[in-house]
PDB file of C-alpha atoms in Angstrom:
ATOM      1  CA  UNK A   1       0.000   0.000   0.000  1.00 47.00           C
ATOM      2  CA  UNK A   2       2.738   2.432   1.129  1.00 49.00           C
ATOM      3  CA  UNK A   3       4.678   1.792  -2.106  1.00 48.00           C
ATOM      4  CA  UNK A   4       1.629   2.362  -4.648  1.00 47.00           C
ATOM      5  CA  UNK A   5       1.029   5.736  -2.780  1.00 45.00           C
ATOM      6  CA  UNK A   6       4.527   6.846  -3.165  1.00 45.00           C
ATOM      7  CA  UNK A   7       5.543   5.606  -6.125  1.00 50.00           C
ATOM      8  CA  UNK A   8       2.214   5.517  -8.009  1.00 53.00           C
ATOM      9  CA  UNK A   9       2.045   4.030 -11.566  1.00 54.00           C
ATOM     10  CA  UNK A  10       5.317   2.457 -10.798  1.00 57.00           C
ATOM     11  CA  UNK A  11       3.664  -0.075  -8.726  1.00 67.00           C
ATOM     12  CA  UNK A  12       2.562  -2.182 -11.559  1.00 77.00           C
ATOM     13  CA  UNK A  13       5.419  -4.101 -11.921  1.00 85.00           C
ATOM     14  CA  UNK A  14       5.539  -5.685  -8.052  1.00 85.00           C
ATOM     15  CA  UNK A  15       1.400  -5.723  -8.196  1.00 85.00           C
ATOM     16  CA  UNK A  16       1.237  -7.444 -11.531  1.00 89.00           C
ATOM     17  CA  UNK A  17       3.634  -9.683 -10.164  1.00 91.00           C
ATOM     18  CA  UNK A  18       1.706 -10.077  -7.088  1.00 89.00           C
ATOM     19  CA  UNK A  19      -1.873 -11.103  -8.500  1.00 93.00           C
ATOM     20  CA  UNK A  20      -0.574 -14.260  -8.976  1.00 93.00           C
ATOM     21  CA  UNK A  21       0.485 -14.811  -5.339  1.00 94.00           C
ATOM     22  CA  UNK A  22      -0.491 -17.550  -3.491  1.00 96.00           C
ATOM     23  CA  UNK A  23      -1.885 -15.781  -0.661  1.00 96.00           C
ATOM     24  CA  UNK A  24      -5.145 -14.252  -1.200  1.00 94.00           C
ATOM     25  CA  UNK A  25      -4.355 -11.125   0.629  1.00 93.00           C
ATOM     26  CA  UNK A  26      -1.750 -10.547  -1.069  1.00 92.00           C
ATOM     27  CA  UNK A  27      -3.522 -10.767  -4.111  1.00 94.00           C
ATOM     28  CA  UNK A  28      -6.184  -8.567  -2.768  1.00 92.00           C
ATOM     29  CA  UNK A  29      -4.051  -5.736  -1.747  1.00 89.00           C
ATOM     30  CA  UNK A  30      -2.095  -5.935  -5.440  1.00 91.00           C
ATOM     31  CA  UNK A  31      -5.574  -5.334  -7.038  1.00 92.00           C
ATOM     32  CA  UNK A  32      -6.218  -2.577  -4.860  1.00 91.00           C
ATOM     33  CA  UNK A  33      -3.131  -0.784  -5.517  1.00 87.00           C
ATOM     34  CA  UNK A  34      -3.689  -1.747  -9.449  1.00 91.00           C
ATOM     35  CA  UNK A  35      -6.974  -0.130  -9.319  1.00 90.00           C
ATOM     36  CA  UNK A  36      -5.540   3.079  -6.870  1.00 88.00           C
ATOM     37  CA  UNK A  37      -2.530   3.574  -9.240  1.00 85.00           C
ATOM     38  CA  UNK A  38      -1.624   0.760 -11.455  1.00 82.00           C
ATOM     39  CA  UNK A  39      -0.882   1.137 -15.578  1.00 87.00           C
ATOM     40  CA  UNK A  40      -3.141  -0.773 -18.431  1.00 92.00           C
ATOM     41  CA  UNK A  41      -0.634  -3.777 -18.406  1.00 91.00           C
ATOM     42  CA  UNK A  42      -3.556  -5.958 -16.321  1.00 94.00           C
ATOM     43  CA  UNK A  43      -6.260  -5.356 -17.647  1.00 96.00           C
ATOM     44  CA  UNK A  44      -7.418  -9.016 -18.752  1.00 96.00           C
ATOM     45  CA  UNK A  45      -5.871 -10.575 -16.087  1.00 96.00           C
ATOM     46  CA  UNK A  46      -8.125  -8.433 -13.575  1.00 97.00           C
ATOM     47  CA  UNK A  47     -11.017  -9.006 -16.107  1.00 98.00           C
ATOM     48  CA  UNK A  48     -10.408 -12.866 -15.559  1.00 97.00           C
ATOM     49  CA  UNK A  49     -10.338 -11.926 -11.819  1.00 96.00           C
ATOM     50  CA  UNK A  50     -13.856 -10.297 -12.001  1.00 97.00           C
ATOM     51  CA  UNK A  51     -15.091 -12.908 -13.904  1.00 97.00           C
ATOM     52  CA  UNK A  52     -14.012 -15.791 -11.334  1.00 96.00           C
ATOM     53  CA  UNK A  53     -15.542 -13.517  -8.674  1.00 95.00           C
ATOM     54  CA  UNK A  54     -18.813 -13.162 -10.465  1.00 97.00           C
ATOM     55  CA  UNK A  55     -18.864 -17.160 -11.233  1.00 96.00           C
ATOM     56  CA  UNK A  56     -19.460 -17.949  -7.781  1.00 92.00           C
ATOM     57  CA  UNK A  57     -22.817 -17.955  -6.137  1.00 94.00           C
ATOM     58  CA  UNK A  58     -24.964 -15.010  -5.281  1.00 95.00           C
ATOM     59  CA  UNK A  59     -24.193 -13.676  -1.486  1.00 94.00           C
ATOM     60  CA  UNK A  60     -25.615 -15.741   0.874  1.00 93.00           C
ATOM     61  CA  UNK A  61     -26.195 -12.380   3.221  1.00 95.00           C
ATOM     62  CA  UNK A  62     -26.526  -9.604   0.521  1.00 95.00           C
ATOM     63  CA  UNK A  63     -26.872  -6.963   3.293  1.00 95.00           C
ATOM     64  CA  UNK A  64     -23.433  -7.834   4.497  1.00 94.00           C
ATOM     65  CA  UNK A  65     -21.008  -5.449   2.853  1.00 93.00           C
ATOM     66  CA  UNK A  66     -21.314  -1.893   4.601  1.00 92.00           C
ATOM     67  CA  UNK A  67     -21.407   0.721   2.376  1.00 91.00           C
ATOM     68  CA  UNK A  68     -18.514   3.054   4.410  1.00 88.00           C
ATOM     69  CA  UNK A  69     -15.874   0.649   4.202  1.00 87.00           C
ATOM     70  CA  UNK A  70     -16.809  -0.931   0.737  1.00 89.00           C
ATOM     71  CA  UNK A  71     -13.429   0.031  -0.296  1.00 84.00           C
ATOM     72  CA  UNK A  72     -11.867  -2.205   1.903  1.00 85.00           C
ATOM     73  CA  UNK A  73     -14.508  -4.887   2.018  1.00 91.00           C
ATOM     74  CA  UNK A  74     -15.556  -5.327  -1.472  1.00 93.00           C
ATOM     75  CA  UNK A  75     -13.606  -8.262  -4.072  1.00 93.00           C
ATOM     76  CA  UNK A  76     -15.545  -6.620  -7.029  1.00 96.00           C
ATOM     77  CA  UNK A  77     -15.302  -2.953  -6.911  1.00 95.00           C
ATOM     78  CA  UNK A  78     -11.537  -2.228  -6.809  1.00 95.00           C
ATOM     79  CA  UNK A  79     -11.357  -4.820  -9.991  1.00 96.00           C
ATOM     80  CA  UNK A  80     -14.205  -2.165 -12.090  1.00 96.00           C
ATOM     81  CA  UNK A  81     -12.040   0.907 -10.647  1.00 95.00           C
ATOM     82  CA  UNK A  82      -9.261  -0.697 -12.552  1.00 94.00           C
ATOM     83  CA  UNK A  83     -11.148  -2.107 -15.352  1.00 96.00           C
ATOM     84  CA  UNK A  84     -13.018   1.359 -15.806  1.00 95.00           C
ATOM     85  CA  UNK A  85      -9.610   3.450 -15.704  1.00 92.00           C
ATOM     86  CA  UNK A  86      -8.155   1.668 -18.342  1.00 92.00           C
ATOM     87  CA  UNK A  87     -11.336   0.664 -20.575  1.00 90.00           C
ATOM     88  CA  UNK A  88      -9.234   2.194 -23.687  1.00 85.00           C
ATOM     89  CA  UNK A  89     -12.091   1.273 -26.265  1.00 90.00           C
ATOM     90  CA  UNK A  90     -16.028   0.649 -26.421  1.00 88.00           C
ATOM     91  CA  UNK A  91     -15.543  -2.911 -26.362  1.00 92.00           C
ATOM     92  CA  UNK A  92     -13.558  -2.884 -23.409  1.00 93.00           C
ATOM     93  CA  UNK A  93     -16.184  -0.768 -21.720  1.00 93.00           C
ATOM     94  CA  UNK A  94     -19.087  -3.113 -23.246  1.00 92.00           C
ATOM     95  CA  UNK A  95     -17.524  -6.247 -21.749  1.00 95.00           C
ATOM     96  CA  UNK A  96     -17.392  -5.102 -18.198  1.00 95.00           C
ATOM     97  CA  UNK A  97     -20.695  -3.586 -18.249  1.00 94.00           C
ATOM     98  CA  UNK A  98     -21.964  -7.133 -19.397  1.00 94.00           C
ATOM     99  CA  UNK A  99     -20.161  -8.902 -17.044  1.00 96.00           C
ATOM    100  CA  UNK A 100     -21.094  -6.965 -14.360  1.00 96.00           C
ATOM    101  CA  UNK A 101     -24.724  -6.154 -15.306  1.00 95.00           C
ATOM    102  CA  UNK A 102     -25.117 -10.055 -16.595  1.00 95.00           C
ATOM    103  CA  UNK A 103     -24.361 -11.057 -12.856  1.00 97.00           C
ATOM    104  CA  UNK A 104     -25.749  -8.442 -11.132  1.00 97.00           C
ATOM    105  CA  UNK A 105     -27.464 -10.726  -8.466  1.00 97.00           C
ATOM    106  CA  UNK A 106     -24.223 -11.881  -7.365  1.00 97.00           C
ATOM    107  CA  UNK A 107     -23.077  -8.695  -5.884  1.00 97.00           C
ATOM    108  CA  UNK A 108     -23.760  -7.609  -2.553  1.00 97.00           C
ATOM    109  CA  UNK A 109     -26.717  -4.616  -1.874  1.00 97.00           C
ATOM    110  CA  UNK A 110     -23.415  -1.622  -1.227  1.00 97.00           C
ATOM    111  CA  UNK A 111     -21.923  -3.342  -4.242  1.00 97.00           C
ATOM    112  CA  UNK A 112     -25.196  -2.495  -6.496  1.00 97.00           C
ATOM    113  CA  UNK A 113     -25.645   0.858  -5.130  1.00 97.00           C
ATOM    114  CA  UNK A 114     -22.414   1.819  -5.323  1.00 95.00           C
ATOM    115  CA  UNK A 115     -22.514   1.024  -9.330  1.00 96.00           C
ATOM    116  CA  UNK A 116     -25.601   2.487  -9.508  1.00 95.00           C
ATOM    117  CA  UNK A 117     -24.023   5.998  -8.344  1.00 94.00           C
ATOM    118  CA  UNK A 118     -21.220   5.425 -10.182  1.00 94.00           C
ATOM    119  CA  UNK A 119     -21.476   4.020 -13.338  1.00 94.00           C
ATOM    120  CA  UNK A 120     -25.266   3.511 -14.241  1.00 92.00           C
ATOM    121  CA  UNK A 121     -24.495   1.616 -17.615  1.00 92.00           C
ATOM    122  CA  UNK A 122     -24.316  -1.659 -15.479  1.00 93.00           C
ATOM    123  CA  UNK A 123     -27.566  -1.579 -13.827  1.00 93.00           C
ATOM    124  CA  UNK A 124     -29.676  -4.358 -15.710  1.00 92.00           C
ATOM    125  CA  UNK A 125     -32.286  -2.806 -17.399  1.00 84.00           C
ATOM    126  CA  UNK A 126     -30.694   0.220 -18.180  1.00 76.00           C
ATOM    127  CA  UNK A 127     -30.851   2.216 -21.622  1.00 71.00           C
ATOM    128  CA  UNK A 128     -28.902   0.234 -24.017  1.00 65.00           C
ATOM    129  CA  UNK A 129     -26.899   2.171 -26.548  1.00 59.00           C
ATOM    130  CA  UNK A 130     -24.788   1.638 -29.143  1.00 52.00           C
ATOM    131  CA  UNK A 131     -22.054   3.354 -27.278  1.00 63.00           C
ATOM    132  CA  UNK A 132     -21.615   2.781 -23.669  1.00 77.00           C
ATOM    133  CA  UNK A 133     -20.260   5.806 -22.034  1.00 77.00           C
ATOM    134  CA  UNK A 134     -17.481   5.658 -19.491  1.00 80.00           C
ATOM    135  CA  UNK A 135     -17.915   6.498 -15.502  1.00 87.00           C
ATOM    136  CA  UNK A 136     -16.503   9.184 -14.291  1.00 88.00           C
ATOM    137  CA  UNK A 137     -13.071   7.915 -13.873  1.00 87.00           C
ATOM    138  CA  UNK A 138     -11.567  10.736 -11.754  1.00 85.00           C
ATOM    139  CA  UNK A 139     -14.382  10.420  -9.350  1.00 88.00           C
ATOM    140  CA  UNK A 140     -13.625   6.498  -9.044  1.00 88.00           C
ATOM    141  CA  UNK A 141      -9.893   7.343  -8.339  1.00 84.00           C
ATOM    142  CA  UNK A 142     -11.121   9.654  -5.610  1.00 82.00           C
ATOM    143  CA  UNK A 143     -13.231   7.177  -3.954  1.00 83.00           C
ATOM    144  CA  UNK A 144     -10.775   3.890  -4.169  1.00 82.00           C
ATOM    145  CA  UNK A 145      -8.088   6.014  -2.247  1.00 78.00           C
ATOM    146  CA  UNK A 146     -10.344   6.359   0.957  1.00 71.00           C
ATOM    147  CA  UNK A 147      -8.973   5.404   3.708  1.00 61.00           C
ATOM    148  CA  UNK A 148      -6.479   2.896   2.272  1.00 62.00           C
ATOM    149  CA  UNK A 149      -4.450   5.160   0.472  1.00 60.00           C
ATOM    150  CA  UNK A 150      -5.003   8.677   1.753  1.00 57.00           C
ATOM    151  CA  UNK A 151      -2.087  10.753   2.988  1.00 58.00           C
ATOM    152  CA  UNK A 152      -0.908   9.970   6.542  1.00 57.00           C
TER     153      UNK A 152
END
């Protein structure tokens, strides 16, 4: 965490490296400081990540996730931070609003209202259109460094 706030995009390297760790918090903490700071170079691997997470079953307490520390609780949202920073064309957009909005049931209730805010596109049932428009990134990048990777 320290090193992706001072160094910034130069964190890719040791948290591309680290997705692959054995340890799931370690893994967890690399796709947090991906999404905080991390360059394009990931961006299918952490689609294959979201895609795992959403293969699972639907929460078996939906409520459980609290919507202040989301940041820190949540498996899905630091993975669409990422995915949404670096969605460099429509299809990239289009695929992770369809994976998300495709499995919307298995996210957690502060998961689904956090998209909802944030990037509307992957509610089911919204307005399709030929061209999906982008969240607003900068407002993602403000709310994935609370509290993890505010200043000290």
């Amino acid at each position: 965490m320290s090193l992706a706030k001072r160094e910034k995009a130069r964190v890719s390297d040791v948290a591309a490296t680290c997705l692959s760790d054995s340890d799931a918090a370690v893994r967890r903490y690399a796709l947090r400081c991906l999404a905080f700071a991390g360059d394009d170079r990931c961006w299918q691997e952490v689609l294959d990540i979201l895609d795992e997470i959403l293969s699972g079953a639907p929460p078996r307490f939906p409520g459980a996730l609290n919507p202040v520390t989301l940041s820190v609780q949540s498996e899905v949202i630091p993975a669409v931070v990422y995915l949404a920073r670096h969605s460099v064309t429509a299809d990239n957009t289009r695929t992770v609003v369809g994976a998300i909005s495709e499995n919307w049931s298995k996210l957690y209730k502060a998961e689904q209202n956090w998209l909802k805010e944030n990037w509307p596109a992957c509610v089911p049932g919204a307005p399709q259109r030929a061209e999906i428009s982008k969240p607003d990134v900068g407002r993602m990048e403000s709310w994935i460094r609370r509290p993890l990777f505010m200043p000290v």
